PDB file of C-alpha atoms in Angstrom:
ATOM      1  CA  UNK A 438      -8.579  28.782  72.786  1.00  0.00           C
ATOM      2  CA  UNK A 439      -7.854  31.560  70.044  1.00  0.00           C
ATOM      3  CA  UNK A 440     -10.843  31.957  67.808  1.00  0.00           C
ATOM      4  CA  UNK A 441     -10.048  30.266  64.333  1.00  0.00           C
ATOM      5  CA  UNK A 442     -11.773  32.660  61.760  1.00  0.00           C
ATOM      6  CA  UNK A 443     -10.613  30.281  59.114  1.00  0.00           C
ATOM      7  CA  UNK A 444     -12.934  27.477  60.837  1.00  0.00           C
ATOM      8  CA  UNK A 445     -15.842  29.580  60.999  1.00  0.00           C
ATOM      9  CA  UNK A 446     -15.606  31.221  57.708  1.00  0.00           C
ATOM     10  CA  UNK A 447     -16.194  27.997  56.086  1.00  0.00           C
ATOM     11  CA  UNK A 448     -18.531  26.670  58.564  1.00  0.00           C
ATOM     12  CA  UNK A 449     -20.774  29.663  58.009  1.00  0.00           C
ATOM     13  CA  UNK A 450     -19.956  29.087  54.296  1.00  0.00           C
ATOM     14  CA  UNK A 451     -20.568  25.757  54.089  1.00  0.00           C
ATOM     15  CA  UNK A 452     -23.801  25.807  56.493  1.00  0.00           C
ATOM     16  CA  UNK A 453     -26.873  26.830  53.820  1.00  0.00           C
ATOM     17  CA  UNK A 454     -25.469  24.067  51.529  1.00  0.00           C
ATOM     18  CA  UNK A 455     -25.669  21.262  53.900  1.00  0.00           C
ATOM     19  CA  UNK A 456     -28.976  22.549  55.694  1.00  0.00           C
ATOM     20  CA  UNK A 457     -30.578  22.501  52.099  1.00  0.00           C
ATOM     21  CA  UNK A 458     -29.185  18.952  50.880  1.00  0.00           C
ATOM     22  CA  UNK A 459     -29.802  16.945  54.114  1.00  0.00           C
ATOM     23  CA  UNK A 460     -32.563  19.136  56.089  1.00  0.00           C
ATOM     24  CA  UNK A 461     -30.266  18.975  58.668  1.00  0.00           C
ATOM     25  CA  UNK A 462     -32.371  19.239  62.118  1.00  0.00           C
ATOM     26  CA  UNK A 463     -30.176  19.627  65.480  1.00  0.00           C
ATOM     27  CA  UNK A 464     -31.276  18.277  68.940  1.00  0.00           C
ATOM     28  CA  UNK A 465     -30.217  18.944  72.428  1.00  0.00           C
ATOM     29  CA  UNK A 466     -27.711  21.392  71.470  1.00  0.00           C
ATOM     30  CA  UNK A 467     -28.330  22.948  74.954  1.00  0.00           C
ATOM     31  CA  UNK A 468     -26.346  19.697  76.274  1.00  0.00           C
ATOM     32  CA  UNK A 469     -22.975  21.216  75.308  1.00  0.00           C
ATOM     33  CA  UNK A 470     -21.422  23.926  77.760  1.00  0.00           C
ATOM     34  CA  UNK A 471     -20.672  27.165  76.228  1.00  0.00           C
ATOM     35  CA  UNK A 472     -16.804  26.681  77.488  1.00  0.00           C
ATOM     36  CA  UNK A 473     -14.911  23.762  79.098  1.00  0.00           C
ATOM     37  CA  UNK A 474     -13.322  20.857  77.987  1.00  0.00           C
ATOM     38  CA  UNK A 475     -15.442  18.004  76.742  1.00  0.00           C
ATOM     39  CA  UNK A 476     -15.428  14.916  74.426  1.00  0.00           C
ATOM     40  CA  UNK A 477     -18.080  14.387  71.454  1.00  0.00           C
ATOM     41  CA  UNK A 478     -18.315  10.755  70.587  1.00  0.00           C
ATOM     42  CA  UNK A 479     -20.680  10.070  67.946  1.00  0.00           C
ATOM     43  CA  UNK A 480     -21.350   7.036  65.388  1.00  0.00           C
ATOM     44  CA  UNK A 481     -19.801   7.825  61.608  1.00  0.00           C
ATOM     45  CA  UNK A 482     -22.457   8.163  58.715  1.00  0.00           C
ATOM     46  CA  UNK A 483     -20.942  10.439  56.163  1.00  0.00           C
ATOM     47  CA  UNK A 484     -17.491  11.614  55.130  1.00  0.00           C
ATOM     48  CA  UNK A 485     -18.527  15.323  56.089  1.00  0.00           C
ATOM     49  CA  UNK A 486     -19.495  14.271  59.387  1.00  0.00           C
ATOM     50  CA  UNK A 487     -16.801  16.234  60.948  1.00  0.00           C
ATOM     51  CA  UNK A 488     -18.499  19.371  59.441  1.00  0.00           C
ATOM     52  CA  UNK A 489     -21.696  18.511  60.515  1.00  0.00           C
ATOM     53  CA  UNK A 490     -20.980  17.711  63.932  1.00  0.00           C
ATOM     54  CA  UNK A 491     -19.569  21.228  64.647  1.00  0.00           C
ATOM     55  CA  UNK A 492     -22.241  23.327  62.366  1.00  0.00           C
ATOM     56  CA  UNK A 493     -25.032  23.012  65.292  1.00  0.00           C
ATOM     57  CA  UNK A 494     -22.470  24.556  67.837  1.00  0.00           C
ATOM     58  CA  UNK A 495     -20.983  27.930  68.422  1.00  0.00           C
ATOM     59  CA  UNK A 496     -17.806  26.452  69.620  1.00  0.00           C
ATOM     60  CA  UNK A 497     -15.383  25.203  67.199  1.00  0.00           C
ATOM     61  CA  UNK A 498     -14.746  21.222  67.139  1.00  0.00           C
ATOM     62  CA  UNK A 499     -11.619  20.097  66.886  1.00  0.00           C
ATOM     63  CA  UNK A 500     -11.425  16.154  65.048  1.00  0.00           C
ATOM     64  CA  UNK A 501      -9.505  13.419  64.250  1.00  0.00           C
ATOM     65  CA  UNK A 502      -9.371  12.534  60.831  1.00  0.00           C
ATOM     66  CA  UNK A 503      -7.841   9.425  59.244  1.00  0.00           C
ATOM     67  CA  UNK A 504      -4.244   9.918  58.023  1.00  0.00           C
ATOM     68  CA  UNK A 505      -4.587   8.948  54.024  1.00  0.00           C
ATOM     69  CA  UNK A 506      -6.840  12.271  54.239  1.00  0.00           C
ATOM     70  CA  UNK A 507      -3.662  14.052  54.635  1.00  0.00           C
ATOM     71  CA  UNK A 508      -1.361  12.876  52.259  1.00  0.00           C
ATOM     72  CA  UNK A 509      -2.884  15.292  49.666  1.00  0.00           C
ATOM     73  CA  UNK A 510      -0.763  18.644  50.320  1.00  0.00           C
ATOM     74  CA  UNK A 511      -3.763  20.766  49.659  1.00  0.00           C
ATOM     75  CA  UNK A 512      -5.949  18.763  51.841  1.00  0.00           C
ATOM     76  CA  UNK A 513      -3.524  18.193  54.550  1.00  0.00           C
ATOM     77  CA  UNK A 514      -2.868  22.261  54.776  1.00  0.00           C
ATOM     78  CA  UNK A 515      -6.778  22.705  54.795  1.00  0.00           C
ATOM     79  CA  UNK A 516      -8.035  20.257  57.179  1.00  0.00           C
ATOM     80  CA  UNK A 517      -5.085  21.242  59.549  1.00  0.00           C
ATOM     81  CA  UNK A 518      -6.655  24.880  59.209  1.00  0.00           C
ATOM     82  CA  UNK A 519      -9.872  23.538  60.287  1.00  0.00           C
ATOM     83  CA  UNK A 520      -8.295  22.263  63.263  1.00  0.00           C
ATOM     84  CA  UNK A 521      -8.388  18.433  62.231  1.00  0.00           C
ATOM     85  CA  UNK A 522      -5.299  16.041  62.904  1.00  0.00           C
ATOM     86  CA  UNK A 523      -4.385  12.814  61.570  1.00  0.00           C
ATOM     87  CA  UNK A 524      -4.468   9.501  63.123  1.00  0.00           C
ATOM     88  CA  UNK A 525      -3.628   6.209  62.041  1.00  0.00           C
ATOM     89  CA  UNK A 526      -6.612   3.491  61.685  1.00  0.00           C
ATOM     90  CA  UNK A 527      -5.853   0.212  63.424  1.00  0.00           C
ATOM     91  CA  UNK A 528      -2.842   0.908  65.427  1.00  0.00           C
ATOM     92  CA  UNK A 529      -1.555   2.525  68.438  1.00  0.00           C
ATOM     93  CA  UNK A 530      -1.250   6.178  67.535  1.00  0.00           C
ATOM     94  CA  UNK A 531       0.111   7.574  70.548  1.00  0.00           C
ATOM     95  CA  UNK A 532       1.268  10.946  68.936  1.00  0.00           C
ATOM     96  CA  UNK A 533      -2.368  11.612  67.510  1.00  0.00           C
ATOM     97  CA  UNK A 534      -4.085  10.243  71.020  1.00  0.00           C
ATOM     98  CA  UNK A 535      -1.234  12.842  72.970  1.00  0.00           C
ATOM     99  CA  UNK A 536      -2.138  15.680  70.693  1.00  0.00           C
ATOM    100  CA  UNK A 537      -5.733  15.580  71.322  1.00  0.00           C
ATOM    101  CA  UNK A 538      -5.021  14.964  75.252  1.00  0.00           C
ATOM    102  CA  UNK A 539      -3.285  18.411  75.153  1.00  0.00           C
ATOM    103  CA  UNK A 540      -6.170  19.727  73.543  1.00  0.00           C
ATOM    104  CA  UNK A 541      -8.750  18.383  75.568  1.00  0.00           C
ATOM    105  CA  UNK A 542      -6.708  19.696  78.812  1.00  0.00           C
ATOM    106  CA  UNK A 543      -6.372  23.229  77.047  1.00  0.00           C
ATOM    107  CA  UNK A 544     -10.405  23.600  77.340  1.00  0.00           C
ATOM    108  CA  UNK A 545     -11.372  22.532  74.090  1.00  0.00           C
ATOM    109  CA  UNK A 546     -14.195  20.726  72.575  1.00  0.00           C
ATOM    110  CA  UNK A 547     -12.855  17.034  70.546  1.00  0.00           C
ATOM    111  CA  UNK A 548     -14.497  15.286  68.304  1.00  0.00           C
ATOM    112  CA  UNK A 549     -13.969  11.582  68.061  1.00  0.00           C
ATOM    113  CA  UNK A 550     -16.085   8.891  66.048  1.00  0.00           C
ATOM    114  CA  UNK A 551     -16.326   6.029  68.490  1.00  0.00           C
ATOM    115  CA  UNK A 552     -16.642   3.243  65.515  1.00  0.00           C
ATOM    116  CA  UNK A 553     -13.207   4.482  63.908  1.00  0.00           C
ATOM    117  CA  UNK A 554     -14.460   4.196  60.920  1.00  0.00           C
ATOM    118  CA  UNK A 555     -17.656   4.949  58.605  1.00  0.00           C
ATOM    119  CA  UNK A 556     -20.503   2.774  58.668  1.00  0.00           C
ATOM    120  CA  UNK A 557     -21.553   1.810  54.763  1.00  0.00           C
ATOM    121  CA  UNK A 558     -25.415   1.231  55.584  1.00  0.00           C
ATOM    122  CA  UNK A 559     -26.123   3.365  58.642  1.00  0.00           C
ATOM    123  CA  UNK A 560     -25.858   0.738  61.035  1.00  0.00           C
ATOM    124  CA  UNK A 561     -23.638   0.783  64.616  1.00  0.00           C
ATOM    125  CA  UNK A 562     -20.515  -0.486  64.500  1.00  0.00           C
ATOM    126  CA  UNK A 563     -18.752  -2.070  67.674  1.00  0.00           C
ATOM    127  CA  UNK A 564     -16.965   0.789  69.640  1.00  0.00           C
ATOM    128  CA  UNK A 565     -13.258   1.285  69.616  1.00  0.00           C
ATOM    129  CA  UNK A 566     -11.256   2.182  72.692  1.00  0.00           C
ATOM    130  CA  UNK A 567      -9.821   5.569  71.701  1.00  0.00           C
ATOM    131  CA  UNK A 568     -12.444   7.781  73.561  1.00  0.00           C
ATOM    132  CA  UNK A 569     -12.679   5.959  76.664  1.00  0.00           C
ATOM    133  CA  UNK A 570      -8.641   6.009  76.692  1.00  0.00           C
ATOM    134  CA  UNK A 571      -8.543   9.960  76.415  1.00  0.00           C
ATOM    135  CA  UNK A 572     -11.664  10.670  78.738  1.00  0.00           C
ATOM    136  CA  UNK A 573      -9.514   8.462  81.658  1.00  0.00           C
ATOM    137  CA  UNK A 574      -6.216  10.097  81.058  1.00  0.00           C
ATOM    138  CA  UNK A 575      -7.547  13.510  80.698  1.00  0.00           C
ATOM    139  CA  UNK A 576     -10.576  13.193  83.471  1.00  0.00           C
ATOM    140  CA  UNK A 577     -12.784  14.439  80.741  1.00  0.00           C
ATOM    141  CA  UNK A 578     -16.823  14.380  80.280  1.00  0.00           C
ATOM    142  CA  UNK A 579     -17.894  12.274  77.380  1.00  0.00           C
ATOM    143  CA  UNK A 580     -21.055  13.687  75.439  1.00  0.00           C
ATOM    144  CA  UNK A 581     -22.800  11.046  73.251  1.00  0.00           C
ATOM    145  CA  UNK A 582     -24.185  12.109  70.040  1.00  0.00           C
ATOM    146  CA  UNK A 583     -26.017  10.353  67.376  1.00  0.00           C
ATOM    147  CA  UNK A 584     -26.281  11.161  63.594  1.00  0.00           C
ATOM    148  CA  UNK A 585     -29.683   9.462  62.019  1.00  0.00           C
ATOM    149  CA  UNK A 586     -31.142   9.617  58.557  1.00  0.00           C
ATOM    150  CA  UNK A 587     -34.893   9.690  59.096  1.00  0.00           C
ATOM    151  CA  UNK A 588     -37.694  10.580  56.449  1.00  0.00           C
ATOM    152  CA  UNK A 589     -34.496  12.214  54.284  1.00  0.00           C
ATOM    153  CA  UNK A 590     -33.616  14.455  57.234  1.00  0.00           C
ATOM    154  CA  UNK A 591     -30.383  14.817  58.757  1.00  0.00           C
ATOM    155  CA  UNK A 592     -31.214  14.309  62.699  1.00  0.00           C
ATOM    156  CA  UNK A 593     -27.808  15.215  64.900  1.00  0.00           C
ATOM    157  CA  UNK A 594     -28.481  14.709  68.847  1.00  0.00           C
ATOM    158  CA  UNK A 595     -26.270  15.768  71.154  1.00  0.00           C
ATOM    159  CA  UNK A 596     -26.708  13.790  74.552  1.00  0.00           C
ATOM    160  CA  UNK A 597     -26.312  14.629  78.292  1.00  0.00           C
ATOM    161  CA  UNK A 598     -22.673  14.897  79.311  1.00  0.00           C
ATOM    162  CA  UNK A 599     -21.094  11.605  80.952  1.00  0.00           C
ATOM    163  CA  UNK A 600     -18.870  11.840  83.869  1.00  0.00           C
ATOM    164  CA  UNK A 601     -16.476   9.052  84.292  1.00  0.00           C
ATOM    165  CA  UNK A 602     -18.579   7.686  87.128  1.00  0.00           C
ATOM    166  CA  UNK A 603     -21.101   7.534  84.731  1.00  0.00           C
ATOM    167  CA  UNK A 604     -19.110   5.327  82.277  1.00  0.00           C
ATOM    168  CA  UNK A 605     -17.965   3.013  84.758  1.00  0.00           C
ATOM    169  CA  UNK A 606     -14.408   4.099  85.698  1.00  0.00           C
ATOM    170  CA  UNK A 607     -13.051   3.506  88.994  1.00  0.00           C
ATOM    171  CA  UNK A 608      -9.204   2.712  88.618  1.00  0.00           C
ATOM    172  CA  UNK A 609      -8.999   2.719  84.739  1.00  0.00           C
ATOM    173  CA  UNK A 610      -7.285  -0.513  82.645  1.00  0.00           C
ATOM    174  CA  UNK A 611      -8.459  -2.302  79.720  1.00  0.00           C
ATOM    175  CA  UNK A 612     -11.506  -3.606  81.058  1.00  0.00           C
ATOM    176  CA  UNK A 613     -12.691  -0.344  82.316  1.00  0.00           C
ATOM    177  CA  UNK A 614     -11.941   1.134  78.973  1.00  0.00           C
ATOM    178  CA  UNK A 615     -14.040  -1.421  77.026  1.00  0.00           C
ATOM    179  CA  UNK A 616     -16.958  -1.049  79.275  1.00  0.00           C
ATOM    180  CA  UNK A 617     -16.784   2.593  79.569  1.00  0.00           C
ATOM    181  CA  UNK A 618     -17.243   2.537  75.248  1.00  0.00           C
ATOM    182  CA  UNK A 619     -20.189   0.169  75.403  1.00  0.00           C
ATOM    183  CA  UNK A 620     -21.771   2.593  77.928  1.00  0.00           C
ATOM    184  CA  UNK A 621     -20.971   5.438  75.442  1.00  0.00           C
ATOM    185  CA  UNK A 622     -22.609   3.439  72.632  1.00  0.00           C
ATOM    186  CA  UNK A 623     -25.464   2.446  74.447  1.00  0.00           C
ATOM    187  CA  UNK A 624     -26.360   6.236  75.149  1.00  0.00           C
ATOM    188  CA  UNK A 625     -25.817   6.666  71.272  1.00  0.00           C
ATOM    189  CA  UNK A 626     -28.057   3.991  70.563  1.00  0.00           C
ATOM    190  CA  UNK A 627     -30.860   5.798  72.881  1.00  0.00           C
ATOM    191  CA  UNK A 628     -30.517   8.767  71.491  1.00  0.00           C
ATOM    192  CA  UNK A 629     -31.704   6.993  67.919  1.00  0.00           C
ATOM    193  CA  UNK A 630     -34.374   4.927  69.730  1.00  0.00           C
ATOM    194  CA  UNK A 631     -35.476   8.245  71.014  1.00  0.00           C
ATOM    195  CA  UNK A 632     -34.976  10.577  67.388  1.00  0.00           C
ATOM    196  CA  UNK A 633     -37.205   7.470  65.628  1.00  0.00           C
ATOM    197  CA  UNK A 634     -39.742   7.089  68.073  1.00  0.00           C
ATOM    198  CA  UNK A 635     -40.470  10.601  68.031  1.00  0.00           C
ATOM    199  CA  UNK A 636     -40.686  10.833  64.634  1.00  0.00           C
ATOM    200  CA  UNK A 637     -42.773   7.473  64.422  1.00  0.00           C
ATOM    201  CA  UNK A 638     -40.785   5.405  62.965  1.00  0.00           C
ATOM    202  CA  UNK A 639     -40.356   1.518  63.632  1.00  0.00           C
ATOM    203  CA  UNK A 640     -36.473   0.588  64.459  1.00  0.00           C
ATOM    204  CA  UNK A 641     -36.119  -2.996  63.031  1.00  0.00           C
ATOM    205  CA  UNK A 642     -32.375  -2.780  63.558  1.00  0.00           C
TER     206      UNK A 642
END
């Protein structure tokens, strides 16, 4: 993939601000390989999550964003320059899925919020099947990521890549997609438990 100077300029420009405001901490960055195709599957807490997701990595992350953000001409231009692509929520947006399958096949990192929308209270929402569908179609490992606010600090934890076998795939199909989505979500939840325990915080959820 050709280096996107626009993306890296804005990431570098915004990084001090985000570290100051959120007191950001990144864990498990070494679990994201320096090259190759991977899907980053994360929970969704803040509107700025797409920026924060890639800020701890040396590689660019391409990501899906809700199509409403692209209705403004400036935002449409800006988001696309950053590598974002619109996706229609609550419907089978085959063009968006195919766009990201092509991006994966070309050796990129792509970021998808597995819950499909932002959680208003930070609690986990039921996972959607978009991540598992793209993973199966492209035969691509998934890296679970968890965003958690702990003691006024924003923690992002990158887990170890999950193979198709780890996600329980055999022949594909709706049942396996649902199961794989649950497996990915369970790994995301386990990352939160690990981070809360390390910080000495009891999880009442």
